[in-house]
Amino acid sequence: MVDILDFQISDIFAPAPGVMGAAWLRASDLHHDVAIISTPEPGKSLHHYALGMESFDHLKVAADELARHGVPIETGPGRHGVGANLYTYFWVAGNRYELSAEMPRVRPGAPGMWDNFPKAFSPWGLTPPESFGHAS
Ligand SMILES: [Fe+2]
C-alpha cells in the first residue's frame, strides 16, 4: 500500500522485535483510513469495518439505536491509544463494525511504534473481551 498506492504509515504495533502485529495507514491527513491487523485464524481476513461518527453524542445515538434493535455492544465506548479515536464495536450479520469518532488529523512523520497492547487499545484502561481477537 505504501509502495504502490502512496499510503503513509501512522502507527505500527509490534508486540516483539521483528513481529508486525498491526499497521495503521492513511491516504489522507486522518490518522488512518485503513488498518491491517494480523490474525492467527486461518481463512479469516476482516477484523472490522468502521463507520465514522460526527461526535461522541452521535456515537451514543447510534449505540442507543443498536440497543433498540437488540444489537449488543462487544466493547466500548472507549478511546484508542493508537489513533486516539473514540470507539464502540458490535457484530451484525457475521461481521464486526466500529463506531468511530474524533479521528485526529496528523502531519507527515515517522510512524509511531507501540509494543504494549493495553496502552495501544485504550489509555482509559479498558481491555477488550476475548472475542475481540476473532475476525470474520
Ligand atoms: Fe478501527
PDB file of C-alpha atoms and ligand atoms in Angstrom:
ATOM      1  CA  MET A   1       0.000   0.000   0.000  1.00  0.00           C
ATOM      2  CA  VAL A   2       2.909   2.360   0.707  1.00  0.00           C
ATOM      3  CA  ASP A   3       4.894   1.497  -2.428  1.00  0.00           C
ATOM      4  CA  ILE A   4       2.039   1.242  -4.939  1.00  0.00           C
ATOM      5  CA  LEU A   5      -0.797   3.375  -3.549  1.00  0.00           C
ATOM      6  CA  ASP A   6       1.282   6.030  -1.754  1.00  0.00           C
ATOM      7  CA  PHE A   7      -0.245   5.402   1.690  1.00  0.00           C
ATOM      8  CA  GLN A   8       1.679   6.646   4.738  1.00  0.00           C
ATOM      9  CA  ILE A   9       2.096   4.590   7.920  1.00  0.00           C
ATOM     10  CA  SER A  10       0.822   6.399  11.013  1.00  0.00           C
ATOM     11  CA  ASP A  11       1.469   3.748  13.654  1.00  0.00           C
ATOM     12  CA  ILE A  12       2.845   0.232  13.976  1.00  0.00           C
ATOM     13  CA  PHE A  13       2.067  -2.284  16.713  1.00  0.00           C
ATOM     14  CA  ALA A  14       4.961  -4.686  17.153  1.00  0.00           C
ATOM     15  CA  PRO A  15       4.468  -6.906  20.227  1.00  0.00           C
ATOM     16  CA  ALA A  16       8.065  -8.201  19.956  1.00  0.00           C
ATOM     17  CA  PRO A  17      11.119  -7.130  17.962  1.00  0.00           C
ATOM     18  CA  GLY A  18      10.603  -8.032  14.302  1.00  0.00           C
ATOM     19  CA  VAL A  19       6.953  -9.054  14.818  1.00  0.00           C
ATOM     20  CA  MET A  20       4.421  -6.906  12.926  1.00  0.00           C
ATOM     21  CA  GLY A  21       1.084  -7.139  14.739  1.00  0.00           C
ATOM     22  CA  ALA A  22      -0.706  -4.272  13.025  1.00  0.00           C
ATOM     23  CA  ALA A  23      -0.202  -1.118  10.986  1.00  0.00           C
ATOM     24  CA  TRP A  24      -2.465   1.909  10.614  1.00  0.00           C
ATOM     25  CA  LEU A  25      -2.187   3.631   7.247  1.00  0.00           C
ATOM     26  CA  ARG A  26      -3.528   6.840   5.753  1.00  0.00           C
ATOM     27  CA  ALA A  27      -4.180   8.180   2.293  1.00  0.00           C
ATOM     28  CA  SER A  28      -5.417  11.472   3.733  1.00  0.00           C
ATOM     29  CA  ASP A  29      -4.481  13.593   6.738  1.00  0.00           C
ATOM     30  CA  LEU A  30      -6.670  11.452   9.020  1.00  0.00           C
ATOM     31  CA  HIS A  31      -4.678   9.242  11.399  1.00  0.00           C
ATOM     32  CA  HIS A  32      -5.807   6.161   9.480  1.00  0.00           C
ATOM     33  CA  ASP A  33      -8.026   5.205   6.609  1.00  0.00           C
ATOM     34  CA  VAL A  34      -7.088   1.513   6.778  1.00  0.00           C
ATOM     35  CA  ALA A  35      -5.602  -0.705   9.458  1.00  0.00           C
ATOM     36  CA  ILE A  36      -4.026  -4.071   8.758  1.00  0.00           C
ATOM     37  CA  ILE A  37      -4.108  -6.439  11.727  1.00  0.00           C
ATOM     38  CA  SER A  38      -2.550  -9.886  11.741  1.00  0.00           C
ATOM     39  CA  THR A  39      -4.687 -12.841  12.797  1.00  0.00           C
ATOM     40  CA  PRO A  40      -3.767 -16.426  13.617  1.00  0.00           C
ATOM     41  CA  GLU A  41      -7.181 -17.617  12.403  1.00  0.00           C
ATOM     42  CA  PRO A  42      -6.923 -19.475   9.061  1.00  0.00           C
ATOM     43  CA  GLY A  43      -9.325 -18.206   6.412  1.00  0.00           C
ATOM     44  CA  LYS A  44     -10.232 -15.048   8.347  1.00  0.00           C
ATOM     45  CA  SER A  45      -9.326 -11.678   6.918  1.00  0.00           C
ATOM     46  CA  LEU A  46     -11.609  -8.969   8.299  1.00  0.00           C
ATOM     47  CA  HIS A  47     -11.408  -7.629  11.833  1.00  0.00           C
ATOM     48  CA  HIS A  48     -13.939  -4.812  11.352  1.00  0.00           C
ATOM     49  CA  TYR A  49     -15.418  -2.129   9.189  1.00  0.00           C
ATOM     50  CA  ALA A  50     -15.551   1.349  10.711  1.00  0.00           C
ATOM     51  CA  LEU A  51     -18.398   3.814  10.488  1.00  0.00           C
ATOM     52  CA  GLY A  52     -17.412   7.464  11.002  1.00  0.00           C
ATOM     53  CA  MET A  53     -19.456   9.258  13.658  1.00  0.00           C
ATOM     54  CA  GLU A  54     -19.675  13.046  13.918  1.00  0.00           C
ATOM     55  CA  SER A  55     -19.085  13.134  17.693  1.00  0.00           C
ATOM     56  CA  PHE A  56     -19.347  11.186  20.952  1.00  0.00           C
ATOM     57  CA  ASP A  57     -23.023  12.218  21.052  1.00  0.00           C
ATOM     58  CA  HIS A  58     -23.551  10.785  17.564  1.00  0.00           C
ATOM     59  CA  LEU A  59     -21.848   7.564  18.674  1.00  0.00           C
ATOM     60  CA  LYS A  60     -24.187   7.456  21.689  1.00  0.00           C
ATOM     61  CA  VAL A  61     -27.254   7.890  19.473  1.00  0.00           C
ATOM     62  CA  ALA A  62     -26.022   5.064  17.225  1.00  0.00           C
ATOM     63  CA  ALA A  63     -25.416   2.788  20.245  1.00  0.00           C
ATOM     64  CA  ASP A  64     -28.917   3.562  21.534  1.00  0.00           C
ATOM     65  CA  GLU A  65     -30.308   2.699  18.109  1.00  0.00           C
ATOM     66  CA  LEU A  66     -28.386  -0.594  18.134  1.00  0.00           C
ATOM     67  CA  ALA A  67     -29.843  -1.348  21.573  1.00  0.00           C
ATOM     68  CA  ARG A  68     -33.338  -0.557  20.298  1.00  0.00           C
ATOM     69  CA  HIS A  69     -32.770  -3.268  17.659  1.00  0.00           C
ATOM     70  CA  GLY A  70     -31.333  -5.742  20.162  1.00  0.00           C
ATOM     71  CA  VAL A  71     -27.720  -5.498  18.943  1.00  0.00           C
ATOM     72  CA  PRO A  72     -25.298  -5.794  21.879  1.00  0.00           C
ATOM     73  CA  ILE A  73     -22.065  -3.820  22.123  1.00  0.00           C
ATOM     74  CA  GLU A  74     -18.954  -6.029  22.067  1.00  0.00           C
ATOM     75  CA  THR A  75     -16.705  -3.405  23.658  1.00  0.00           C
ATOM     76  CA  GLY A  76     -16.771   0.338  24.200  1.00  0.00           C
ATOM     77  CA  PRO A  77     -17.291   3.127  24.256  1.00  0.00           C
ATOM     78  CA  GLY A  78     -13.678   3.963  24.781  1.00  0.00           C
ATOM     79  CA  ARG A  79     -10.728   5.818  23.306  1.00  0.00           C
ATOM     80  CA  HIS A  80      -7.947   4.012  21.483  1.00  0.00           C
ATOM     81  CA  GLY A  81      -4.297   4.712  22.292  1.00  0.00           C
ATOM     82  CA  VAL A  82      -3.306   4.116  18.685  1.00  0.00           C
ATOM     83  CA  GLY A  83      -5.174   6.694  16.650  1.00  0.00           C
ATOM     84  CA  ALA A  84      -6.739   8.332  19.710  1.00  0.00           C
ATOM     85  CA  ASN A  85     -10.202   7.955  18.165  1.00  0.00           C
ATOM     86  CA  LEU A  86     -13.304   7.068  20.165  1.00  0.00           C
ATOM     87  CA  TYR A  87     -14.627   3.549  19.519  1.00  0.00           C
ATOM     88  CA  THR A  88     -17.517   1.187  20.100  1.00  0.00           C
ATOM     89  CA  TYR A  89     -17.675  -2.258  18.469  1.00  0.00           C
ATOM     90  CA  PHE A  90     -20.577  -4.555  17.653  1.00  0.00           C
ATOM     91  CA  TRP A  91     -21.350  -7.522  15.395  1.00  0.00           C
ATOM     92  CA  VAL A  92     -24.072  -7.659  12.743  1.00  0.00           C
ATOM     93  CA  ALA A  93     -24.592 -10.320  10.076  1.00  0.00           C
ATOM     94  CA  GLY A  94     -21.306 -12.063  10.790  1.00  0.00           C
ATOM     95  CA  ASN A  95     -19.024  -9.031  10.726  1.00  0.00           C
ATOM     96  CA  ARG A  96     -17.702  -6.652  13.378  1.00  0.00           C
ATOM     97  CA  TYR A  97     -18.326  -2.919  12.974  1.00  0.00           C
ATOM     98  CA  GLU A  98     -16.763   0.020  14.764  1.00  0.00           C
ATOM     99  CA  LEU A  99     -18.451   3.310  15.522  1.00  0.00           C
ATOM    100  CA  SER A 100     -15.501   5.720  15.316  1.00  0.00           C
ATOM    101  CA  ALA A 101     -15.399   9.408  16.261  1.00  0.00           C
ATOM    102  CA  GLU A 102     -12.795  12.121  16.829  1.00  0.00           C
ATOM    103  CA  MET A 103     -10.261  10.607  14.425  1.00  0.00           C
ATOM    104  CA  PRO A 104      -7.356  13.062  14.655  1.00  0.00           C
ATOM    105  CA  ARG A 105      -5.579  14.600  11.702  1.00  0.00           C
ATOM    106  CA  VAL A 106      -1.840  14.040  11.564  1.00  0.00           C
ATOM    107  CA  ARG A 107       1.172  15.586   9.879  1.00  0.00           C
ATOM    108  CA  PRO A 108       3.729  13.630   7.881  1.00  0.00           C
ATOM    109  CA  GLY A 109       6.359  11.981  10.030  1.00  0.00           C
ATOM    110  CA  ALA A 110       7.891   8.735  11.113  1.00  0.00           C
ATOM    111  CA  PRO A 111       5.385   6.084  12.257  1.00  0.00           C
ATOM    112  CA  GLY A 112       4.663   5.754  15.950  1.00  0.00           C
ATOM    113  CA  MET A 113       5.789   2.442  17.436  1.00  0.00           C
ATOM    114  CA  TRP A 114       3.694   0.553  20.001  1.00  0.00           C
ATOM    115  CA  ASP A 115       4.527  -2.660  21.855  1.00  0.00           C
ATOM    116  CA  ASN A 116       2.085  -2.508  24.779  1.00  0.00           C
ATOM    117  CA  PHE A 117      -1.339  -3.802  23.764  1.00  0.00           C
ATOM    118  CA  PRO A 118      -3.340  -2.407  26.721  1.00  0.00           C
ATOM    119  CA  LYS A 119      -1.935   1.097  26.150  1.00  0.00           C
ATOM    120  CA  ALA A 120      -2.431   0.788  22.381  1.00  0.00           C
ATOM    121  CA  PHE A 121      -6.002  -0.407  22.839  1.00  0.00           C
ATOM    122  CA  SER A 122      -7.106   2.224  25.346  1.00  0.00           C
ATOM    123  CA  PRO A 123      -5.323   4.659  27.629  1.00  0.00           C
ATOM    124  CA  TRP A 124      -8.577   4.734  29.639  1.00  0.00           C
ATOM    125  CA  GLY A 125      -7.634   1.304  30.994  1.00  0.00           C
ATOM    126  CA  LEU A 126     -10.344  -0.575  29.124  1.00  0.00           C
ATOM    127  CA  THR A 127      -9.485  -4.027  27.832  1.00  0.00           C
ATOM    128  CA  PRO A 128     -11.357  -5.842  25.078  1.00  0.00           C
ATOM    129  CA  PRO A 129     -13.157  -9.138  25.632  1.00  0.00           C
ATOM    130  CA  GLU A 130     -11.623 -12.382  24.362  1.00  0.00           C
ATOM    131  CA  SER A 131     -13.996 -12.211  21.374  1.00  0.00           C
ATOM    132  CA  PHE A 132     -12.180  -9.107  20.106  1.00  0.00           C
ATOM    133  CA  GLY A 133      -9.313 -11.314  18.949  1.00  0.00           C
ATOM    134  CA  HIS A 134     -11.562 -13.042  16.433  1.00  0.00           C
ATOM    135  CA  ALA A 135     -12.062 -11.963  12.830  1.00  0.00           C
ATOM    136  CA  SER A 136     -14.600 -12.816  10.151  1.00  0.00           C
TER     137      SER A 136
HETATM  138 FE    FE B   1     -10.999   0.697  13.554  1.00  0.00          FE
END
